[in-house]
PDB file of C-alpha atoms in Angstrom:
ATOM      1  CA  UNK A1155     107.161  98.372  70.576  1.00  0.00           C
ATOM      2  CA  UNK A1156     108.124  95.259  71.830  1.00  0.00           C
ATOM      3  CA  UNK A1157     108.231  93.880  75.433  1.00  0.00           C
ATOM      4  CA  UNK A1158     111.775  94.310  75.791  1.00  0.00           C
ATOM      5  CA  UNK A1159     112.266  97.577  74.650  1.00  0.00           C
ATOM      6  CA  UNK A1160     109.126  98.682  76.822  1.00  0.00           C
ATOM      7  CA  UNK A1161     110.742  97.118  79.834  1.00  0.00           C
ATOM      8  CA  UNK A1162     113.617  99.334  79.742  1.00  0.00           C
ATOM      9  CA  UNK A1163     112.129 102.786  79.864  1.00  0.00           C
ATOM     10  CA  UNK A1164     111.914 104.096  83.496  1.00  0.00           C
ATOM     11  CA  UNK A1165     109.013 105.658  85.087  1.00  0.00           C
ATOM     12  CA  UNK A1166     108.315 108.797  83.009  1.00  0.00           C
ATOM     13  CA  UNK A1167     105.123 111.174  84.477  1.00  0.00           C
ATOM     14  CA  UNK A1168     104.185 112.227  80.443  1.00  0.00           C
ATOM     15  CA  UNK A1169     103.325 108.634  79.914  1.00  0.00           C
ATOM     16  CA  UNK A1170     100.740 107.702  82.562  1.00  0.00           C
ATOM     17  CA  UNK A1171      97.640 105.978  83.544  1.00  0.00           C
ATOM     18  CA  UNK A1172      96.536 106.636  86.628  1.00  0.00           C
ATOM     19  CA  UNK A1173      95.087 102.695  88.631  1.00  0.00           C
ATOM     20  CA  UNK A1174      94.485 101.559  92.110  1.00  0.00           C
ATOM     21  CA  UNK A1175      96.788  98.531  93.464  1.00  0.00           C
ATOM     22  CA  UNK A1176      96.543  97.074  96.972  1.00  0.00           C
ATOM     23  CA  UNK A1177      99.774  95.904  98.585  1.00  0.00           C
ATOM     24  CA  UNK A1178     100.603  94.584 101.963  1.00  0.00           C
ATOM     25  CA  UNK A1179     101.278  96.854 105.038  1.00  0.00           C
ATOM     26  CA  UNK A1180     105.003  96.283 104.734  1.00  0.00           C
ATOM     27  CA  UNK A1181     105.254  96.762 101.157  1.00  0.00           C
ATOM     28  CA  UNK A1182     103.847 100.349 101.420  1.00  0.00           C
ATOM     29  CA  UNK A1183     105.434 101.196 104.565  1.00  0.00           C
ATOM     30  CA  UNK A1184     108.909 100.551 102.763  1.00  0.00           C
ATOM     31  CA  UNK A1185     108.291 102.234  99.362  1.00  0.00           C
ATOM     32  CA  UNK A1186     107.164 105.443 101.528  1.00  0.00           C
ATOM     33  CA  UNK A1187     110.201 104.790 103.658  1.00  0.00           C
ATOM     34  CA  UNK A1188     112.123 104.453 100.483  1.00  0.00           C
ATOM     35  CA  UNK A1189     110.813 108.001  99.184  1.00  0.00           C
ATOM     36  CA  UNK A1190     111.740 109.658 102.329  1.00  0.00           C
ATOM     37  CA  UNK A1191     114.952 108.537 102.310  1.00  0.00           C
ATOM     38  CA  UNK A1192     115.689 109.328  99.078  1.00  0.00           C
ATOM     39  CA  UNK A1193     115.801 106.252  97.640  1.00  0.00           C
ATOM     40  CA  UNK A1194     112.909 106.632  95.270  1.00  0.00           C
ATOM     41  CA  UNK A1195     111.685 109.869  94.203  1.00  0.00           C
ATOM     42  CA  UNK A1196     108.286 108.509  94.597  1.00  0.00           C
ATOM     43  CA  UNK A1197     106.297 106.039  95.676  1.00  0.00           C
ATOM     44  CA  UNK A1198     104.626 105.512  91.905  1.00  0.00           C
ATOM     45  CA  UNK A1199     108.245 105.561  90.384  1.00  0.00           C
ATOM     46  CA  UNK A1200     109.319 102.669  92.613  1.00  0.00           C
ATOM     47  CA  UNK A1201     106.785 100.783  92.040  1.00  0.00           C
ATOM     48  CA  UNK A1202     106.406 101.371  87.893  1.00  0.00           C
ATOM     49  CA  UNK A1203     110.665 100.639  87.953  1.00  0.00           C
ATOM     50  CA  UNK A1204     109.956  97.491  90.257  1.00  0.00           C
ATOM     51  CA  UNK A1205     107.381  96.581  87.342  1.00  0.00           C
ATOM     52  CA  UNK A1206     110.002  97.243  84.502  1.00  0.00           C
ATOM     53  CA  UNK A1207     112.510  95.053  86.133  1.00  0.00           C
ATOM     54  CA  UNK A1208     110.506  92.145  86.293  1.00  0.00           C
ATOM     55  CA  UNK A1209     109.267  92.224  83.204  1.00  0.00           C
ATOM     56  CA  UNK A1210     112.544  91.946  81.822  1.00  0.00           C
ATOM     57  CA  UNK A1211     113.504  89.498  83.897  1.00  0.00           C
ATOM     58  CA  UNK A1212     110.744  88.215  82.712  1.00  0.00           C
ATOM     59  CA  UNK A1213     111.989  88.797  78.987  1.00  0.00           C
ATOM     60  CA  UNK A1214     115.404  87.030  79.149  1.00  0.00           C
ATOM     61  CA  UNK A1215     114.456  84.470  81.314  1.00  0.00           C
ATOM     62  CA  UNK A1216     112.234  83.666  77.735  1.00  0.00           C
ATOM     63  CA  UNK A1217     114.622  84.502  75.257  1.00  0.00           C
ATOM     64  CA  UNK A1218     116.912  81.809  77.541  1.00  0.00           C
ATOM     65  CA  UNK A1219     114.591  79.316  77.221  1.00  0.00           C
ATOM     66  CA  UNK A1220     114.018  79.984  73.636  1.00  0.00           C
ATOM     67  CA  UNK A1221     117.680  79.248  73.272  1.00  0.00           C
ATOM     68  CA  UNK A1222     117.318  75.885  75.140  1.00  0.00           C
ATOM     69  CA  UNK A1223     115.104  75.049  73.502  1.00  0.00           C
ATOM     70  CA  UNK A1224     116.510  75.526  70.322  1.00  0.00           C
ATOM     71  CA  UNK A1225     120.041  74.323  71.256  1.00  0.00           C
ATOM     72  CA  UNK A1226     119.767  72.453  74.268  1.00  0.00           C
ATOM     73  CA  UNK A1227     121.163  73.261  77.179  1.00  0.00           C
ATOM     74  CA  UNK A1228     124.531  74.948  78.141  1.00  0.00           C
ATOM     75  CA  UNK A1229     127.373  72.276  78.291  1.00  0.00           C
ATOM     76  CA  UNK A1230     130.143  72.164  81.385  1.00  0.00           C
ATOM     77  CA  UNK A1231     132.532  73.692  79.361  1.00  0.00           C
ATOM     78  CA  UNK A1232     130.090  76.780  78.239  1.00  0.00           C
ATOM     79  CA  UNK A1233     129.687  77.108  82.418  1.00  0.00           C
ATOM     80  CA  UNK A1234     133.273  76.912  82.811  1.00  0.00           C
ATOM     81  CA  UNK A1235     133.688  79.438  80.011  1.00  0.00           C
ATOM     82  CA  UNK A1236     131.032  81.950  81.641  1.00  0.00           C
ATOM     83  CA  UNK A1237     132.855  81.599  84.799  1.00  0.00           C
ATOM     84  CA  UNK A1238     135.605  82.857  83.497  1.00  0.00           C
ATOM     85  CA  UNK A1239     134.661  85.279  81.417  1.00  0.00           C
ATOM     86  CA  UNK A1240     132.259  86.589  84.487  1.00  0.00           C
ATOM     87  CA  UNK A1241     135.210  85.794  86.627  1.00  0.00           C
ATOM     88  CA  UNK A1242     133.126  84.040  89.329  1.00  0.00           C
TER      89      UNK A1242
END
């Protein structure tokens, strides 16, 4: 499977392996605060969808420079055509 496609699956309790991670005070104190506020449904899930999100940021920010690299990069009239089309 590649790195893309394994970025997108969300935290899923058939699929695990079990590890030890430190984080700062804060860090933890949020993610718990997150759970008991319903934000999260657990601490491990928040942290395993924070994971999947940077990896595919990770992922496109690649397959964009791939791009540039192959085709140089995006002209003024590609950003004014993005801005419209995103309508920014």
């Amino acid at each position: 499977m590649s790195l893309g496609r394994a970025c997108l699956r969300r935290y899923d309790w058939s699929m695990t392996t079990k590890i030890a991670i430190s984080l700062p005070d804060e860090q933890v104190s949020a993610a718990r605060q997150a759970v008991k506020d319903g934000r999260a449904a657990s601490v491990s899930a928040l942290v395993s969808e924070a994971l999947a999100d940077k990896l595919q940021v990770d992922t496109l920010a690649a397959l964009v420079a791939d791009i540039i690299a192959e085709d140089g990069p995006p002209s003024p009239e590609d950003y004014a055509w993005a801005e419209q089309a995103l309508r920014l």
